[in-house]
Short mmCIF file of C-alpha atoms in Angstrom, two decimals:
data_model
loop_
_atom_site.label_atom_id
_atom_site.label_comp_id
_atom_site.label_asym_id
_atom_site.label_seq_id
_atom_site.Cartn_x
_atom_site.Cartn_y
_atom_site.Cartn_z
CA GLY A 1051 5.04 14.73 7.44
CA GLU A 1052 6.06 11.42 6.03
CA SER A 1053 8.06 9.26 8.45
CA VAL A 1054 9.01 6.42 6.16
CA GLY A 1055 11.64 7.24 3.54
CA LEU A 1056 14.11 5.61 1.08
CA HIS A 1057 17.89 6.04 0.82
CA LEU A 1058 18.04 5.01 -2.83
CA PRO A 1059 15.31 5.69 -5.43
CA THR A 1060 16.65 3.17 -8.04
CA LEU A 1061 18.74 -0.05 -7.76
CA SER A 1062 20.18 -1.99 -10.79
CA VAL A 1063 21.74 -5.50 -10.12
CA GLN A 1064 22.75 -8.39 -12.12
CA GLU A 1065 20.77 -11.51 -12.12
CA GLY A 1066 22.00 -13.86 -9.37
CA ASP A 1067 23.41 -11.17 -7.20
CA ASN A 1068 22.14 -10.25 -3.92
CA SER A 1069 20.02 -7.10 -3.58
CA ILE A 1070 19.75 -4.71 -0.62
CA ILE A 1071 17.07 -2.13 -0.50
CA ASN A 1072 17.16 0.45 2.42
CA CYS A 1073 14.59 2.46 4.15
CA ALA A 1074 14.90 5.07 7.06
CA TYR A 1075 12.09 5.87 9.30
CA SER A 1076 11.49 8.47 11.97
CA ASN A 1077 8.74 7.32 14.04
CA SER A 1078 9.95 5.23 16.89
CA ALA A 1079 6.34 4.37 17.90
CA SER A 1080 5.97 2.04 14.82
CA ASP A 1081 4.92 -1.58 15.89
CA TYR A 1082 5.64 -3.26 12.69
CA PHE A 1083 7.54 -2.54 9.58
CA ILE A 1084 6.46 -4.20 6.38
CA TRP A 1085 7.82 -4.65 2.86
CA TYR A 1086 5.68 -4.72 -0.24
CA LYS A 1087 6.58 -5.38 -3.84
CA GLN A 1088 4.80 -3.51 -6.68
CA GLU A 1089 5.17 -4.74 -10.33
CA SER A 1090 4.10 -2.36 -13.11
CA GLY A 1091 0.36 -2.13 -13.44
CA LYS A 1092 -0.45 -4.16 -10.37
CA GLY A 1093 -1.21 -3.42 -6.80
CA PRO A 1094 1.37 -3.81 -3.96
CA GLN A 1095 2.05 -7.41 -2.67
CA PHE A 1096 2.98 -8.24 0.77
CA ILE A 1097 6.59 -9.71 1.20
CA ILE A 1098 7.43 -9.79 4.85
CA ASP A 1099 6.99 -7.90 8.02
CA ILE A 1100 9.00 -7.54 11.26
CA ARG A 1101 7.90 -6.46 14.57
CA SER A 1102 9.63 -3.54 16.16
CA ASN A 1103 11.05 -5.74 19.02
CA MET A 1104 12.97 -7.94 16.54
CA ASP A 1105 16.32 -7.22 14.68
CA LYS A 1106 15.92 -9.82 11.91
CA ARG A 1107 13.41 -12.04 10.15
CA GLN A 1108 13.94 -14.36 7.26
CA GLY A 1109 11.50 -15.44 4.56
CA GLN A 1110 11.92 -17.28 1.34
CA ARG A 1111 14.96 -15.74 -0.35
CA VAL A 1112 14.27 -12.45 1.72
CA THR A 1113 15.70 -11.15 4.85
CA VAL A 1114 14.60 -8.11 6.72
CA LEU A 1115 16.91 -6.27 9.07
CA LEU A 1116 15.84 -3.70 11.56
CA ASN A 1117 18.30 -1.36 13.31
CA LYS A 1118 16.37 0.67 15.92
CA THR A 1119 19.42 2.70 17.01
CA VAL A 1120 19.77 4.43 13.72
CA LYS A 1121 16.10 3.89 12.60
CA HIS A 1122 16.98 1.93 9.63
CA LEU A 1123 15.23 -0.94 7.89
CA SER A 1124 16.61 -3.11 4.96
CA LEU A 1125 15.28 -5.79 2.68
CA GLN A 1126 17.81 -8.33 1.44
CA ILE A 1127 16.93 -10.44 -1.57
CA ALA A 1128 19.11 -13.38 -2.32
CA ALA A 1129 20.06 -14.55 -5.75
CA THR A 1130 18.01 -11.88 -7.41
CA GLN A 1131 15.92 -12.92 -10.29
CA PRO A 1132 14.34 -10.98 -13.19
CA GLY A 1133 10.88 -11.56 -11.59
CA ASP A 1134 12.14 -9.55 -8.69
CA SER A 1135 12.15 -6.34 -10.81
CA ALA A 1136 9.62 -4.08 -9.21
CA VAL A 1137 9.18 -1.09 -6.85
CA TYR A 1138 9.80 -2.09 -3.35
CA PHE A 1139 7.91 0.04 -0.50
CA CYS A 1140 8.57 -0.09 3.07
CA ALA A 1141 5.67 0.60 5.26
CA GLU A 1142 5.08 1.03 8.96
CA ASN A 1143 2.05 0.19 11.21
CA ILE A 1144 1.61 2.21 14.26
CA ASP A 1145 -0.87 0.87 16.80
CA SER A 1146 -2.24 4.22 17.94
CA GLY A 1147 -5.52 4.01 19.70
CA GLY A 1148 -6.39 0.90 17.92
CA SER A 1149 -5.56 2.15 14.54
CA ASN A 1150 -3.11 -0.59 13.64
CA TYR A 1151 -4.84 -1.17 10.27
CA LYS A 1152 -3.40 2.08 8.72
CA LEU A 1153 -0.24 1.52 6.94
CA THR A 1154 1.99 4.45 6.06
CA PHE A 1155 4.11 3.79 2.87
CA GLY A 1156 7.33 5.41 1.90
CA LYS A 1157 8.13 6.43 -1.76
CA GLY A 1158 9.54 3.31 -2.96
CA THR A 1159 12.72 1.93 -4.66
CA LEU A 1160 12.90 0.76 -8.22
CA LEU A 1161 14.71 -2.48 -8.46
CA THR A 1162 15.87 -3.51 -11.93
CA VAL A 1163 17.33 -6.91 -12.50
CA ASN A 1164 19.70 -7.23 -15.51
CA PRO A 1165 19.94 -10.72 -17.06
CA GLY B 250 -8.80 -18.23 -5.59
CA ALA B 251 -9.91 -14.87 -6.88
CA GLY B 252 -8.13 -11.78 -5.71
CA VAL B 253 -9.27 -8.23 -5.18
CA SER B 254 -10.87 -6.86 -8.33
CA GLN B 255 -11.52 -3.22 -9.12
CA THR B 256 -13.60 -1.75 -11.90
CA PRO B 257 -13.14 0.15 -14.08
CA SER B 258 -9.43 -0.33 -14.62
CA ASN B 259 -9.27 3.18 -16.22
CA LYS B 260 -11.61 6.14 -15.91
CA VAL B 261 -11.24 9.38 -17.77
CA THR B 262 -13.54 12.00 -16.69
CA GLU B 263 -14.07 15.86 -17.03
CA LYS B 264 -13.42 18.29 -14.27
CA GLY B 265 -16.64 18.62 -12.23
CA LYS B 266 -18.13 15.34 -12.94
CA TYR B 267 -19.13 12.55 -10.59
CA VAL B 268 -17.34 9.16 -10.66
CA GLU B 269 -17.64 5.82 -8.82
CA LEU B 270 -14.95 3.29 -8.38
CA ARG B 271 -15.80 -0.20 -7.39
CA CYS B 272 -13.94 -2.74 -5.31
CA ASP B 273 -14.81 -6.46 -4.92
CA PRO B 274 -12.60 -7.77 -2.02
CA ILE B 275 -11.55 -11.38 -1.34
CA SER B 276 -14.42 -13.51 -0.15
CA GLY B 277 -14.51 -13.63 3.64
CA HIS B 278 -12.19 -10.65 4.14
CA THR B 279 -13.98 -8.41 6.63
CA ALA B 280 -11.50 -5.59 6.54
CA LEU B 281 -11.41 -3.39 3.40
CA TYR B 282 -9.16 -0.47 2.73
CA TRP B 283 -8.97 2.33 -0.04
CA TYR B 284 -5.61 4.08 -0.81
CA ARG B 285 -4.68 6.63 -3.28
CA GLN B 286 -1.30 6.36 -5.19
CA SER B 287 0.16 9.27 -7.15
CA LEU B 288 2.87 8.80 -9.71
CA GLY B 289 6.12 7.84 -8.04
CA GLN B 290 4.67 7.78 -4.55
CA GLY B 291 3.65 5.13 -2.23
CA PRO B 292 -0.03 4.38 -1.48
CA GLU B 293 -1.71 6.81 0.77
CA PHE B 294 -4.59 5.64 3.23
CA LEU B 295 -7.94 7.02 2.61
CA ILE B 296 -10.48 4.85 4.48
CA TYR B 297 -10.85 1.64 6.31
CA PHE B 298 -13.92 -0.48 6.69
CA GLN B 299 -14.50 -3.16 9.12
CA GLY B 300 -17.80 -4.97 8.01
CA THR B 301 -20.22 -2.55 6.84
CA GLY B 302 -19.20 0.56 8.79
CA ALA B 303 -16.40 3.00 7.94
CA ALA B 304 -14.27 2.50 10.99
CA ASP B 305 -11.88 5.32 9.91
CA ASP B 306 -12.30 7.76 7.16
CA SER B 307 -9.67 10.23 8.33
CA GLY B 308 -7.61 9.92 5.11
CA LEU B 309 -10.31 11.16 2.85
CA PRO B 310 -9.04 14.45 1.47
CA ASN B 311 -12.32 16.46 1.66
CA ASP B 312 -16.11 16.01 1.77
CA ARG B 313 -16.04 15.53 -2.06
CA PHE B 314 -14.91 11.86 -1.36
CA PHE B 315 -17.34 9.30 0.15
CA ALA B 316 -17.05 5.48 0.32
CA VAL B 317 -19.79 2.84 1.25
CA ARG B 318 -19.79 -0.85 1.83
CA PRO B 319 -23.53 -1.50 2.60
CA GLU B 320 -23.42 -5.42 2.69
CA GLY B 321 -19.88 -5.70 4.03
CA SER B 322 -18.49 -6.98 0.86
CA VAL B 323 -18.25 -4.89 -2.31
CA SER B 324 -17.26 -1.22 -1.73
CA THR B 325 -17.59 1.86 -3.93
CA LEU B 326 -15.64 5.02 -3.59
CA LYS B 327 -17.44 8.10 -4.75
CA ILE B 328 -15.99 11.31 -5.83
CA GLN B 329 -18.07 14.38 -6.50
CA ARG B 330 -17.14 17.50 -8.53
CA THR B 331 -13.86 15.88 -9.65
CA GLU B 332 -10.89 18.05 -9.80
CA ARG B 333 -7.62 17.54 -11.87
CA GLY B 334 -5.79 17.06 -8.59
CA ASP B 335 -7.82 13.84 -7.98
CA SER B 336 -6.05 12.19 -10.87
CA ALA B 337 -4.33 9.17 -9.35
CA VAL B 338 -4.56 5.38 -9.09
CA TYR B 339 -7.07 4.37 -6.53
CA LEU B 340 -6.24 1.08 -4.85
CA CYS B 341 -8.55 -1.11 -2.93
CA ALA B 342 -7.20 -3.91 -0.48
CA SER B 343 -8.70 -6.37 1.87
CA SER B 344 -7.62 -8.67 4.61
CA PRO B 345 -9.00 -10.96 7.29
CA TYR B 346 -9.92 -9.22 10.55
CA SER B 347 -6.84 -8.17 12.47
CA SER B 348 -4.39 -9.33 9.68
CA TYR B 349 -3.48 -5.71 9.09
CA ASN B 350 0.06 -5.98 7.93
CA GLU B 351 -0.71 -8.34 4.99
CA GLN B 352 -3.26 -6.54 2.91
CA PHE B 353 -4.14 -7.98 -0.41
CA PHE B 354 -4.37 -5.15 -3.06
CA GLY B 355 -6.37 -5.01 -6.36
CA PRO B 356 -4.74 -3.68 -9.50
CA GLY B 357 -6.20 -0.29 -9.00
CA THR B 358 -8.38 2.14 -10.95
CA ARG B 359 -6.43 4.80 -12.93
CA LEU B 360 -8.50 7.99 -12.56
CA THR B 361 -7.65 10.84 -15.00
CA VAL B 362 -9.55 14.11 -14.57
CA LEU B 363 -9.23 16.44 -17.64
#
C-alpha cells in the first residue's frame, strides 16, 4: 500500500500569507523525504529534501519540518505568491538494497493563492 | 539549458494498438526514470535506467510495457496492445548519477486509449 499521504487535499491562502502543507508517512525506513511542486501541464519540480536524521531544513522561502515521532512532514512557504499555486507532493526515498533512486509519491495537495 | 523533453505531448490511440513514447533527458544525465501519473494521483515509478541498461523495471505493470535506452541518452517507452486502463500521463525524468532526490521531470506525454 501507499506509505506517503496527505492531510489536506486542497489549501487556499491569501497572497503574502504563509502556507503550511502537511504530509503523513508510515514507512520508518525512509532515508529522505522530498517535496515537489507540479504546475498545471508541467512535470514535477524539486523543491527541497530532508534526510531522515534531521528535524528541519530551510531553503529559499521554504522550510521543511520532520517529526519522526508522529511520522509527519510539513512544507512551509513564506510570503506565498501567486506563482506558488500548484500541486505539492511529498515523496520518500528508501534505500532498500541500493534502490534509493525510486521515489514514492503521495497524492498531493492543491495550493491556491488568492491575490 | 534545455530541460527534459518528451514527445509527443499528447497521444490518442485505439484499444489494442501499439504506442511509443520518447524521452530526451538532460545532456550528461546518466540516470533516467519513467513514471506514470493518473488523474489526481502522484507519479508512480515504472522503470529506472543507469546508462544503457534497465537497472530496475519492477514498476512496469505487465509485459505489455517495455522501455529501452540503447545509447544511454534517449529513451523510448513502448506499450503493446494498449488498454483503456493505460490512459495516463507518462512522465520521464533524468538526473546525474546518484543525485536521486532531485529528479528533473519532463512535461509528460498524455496518453488516451479509446
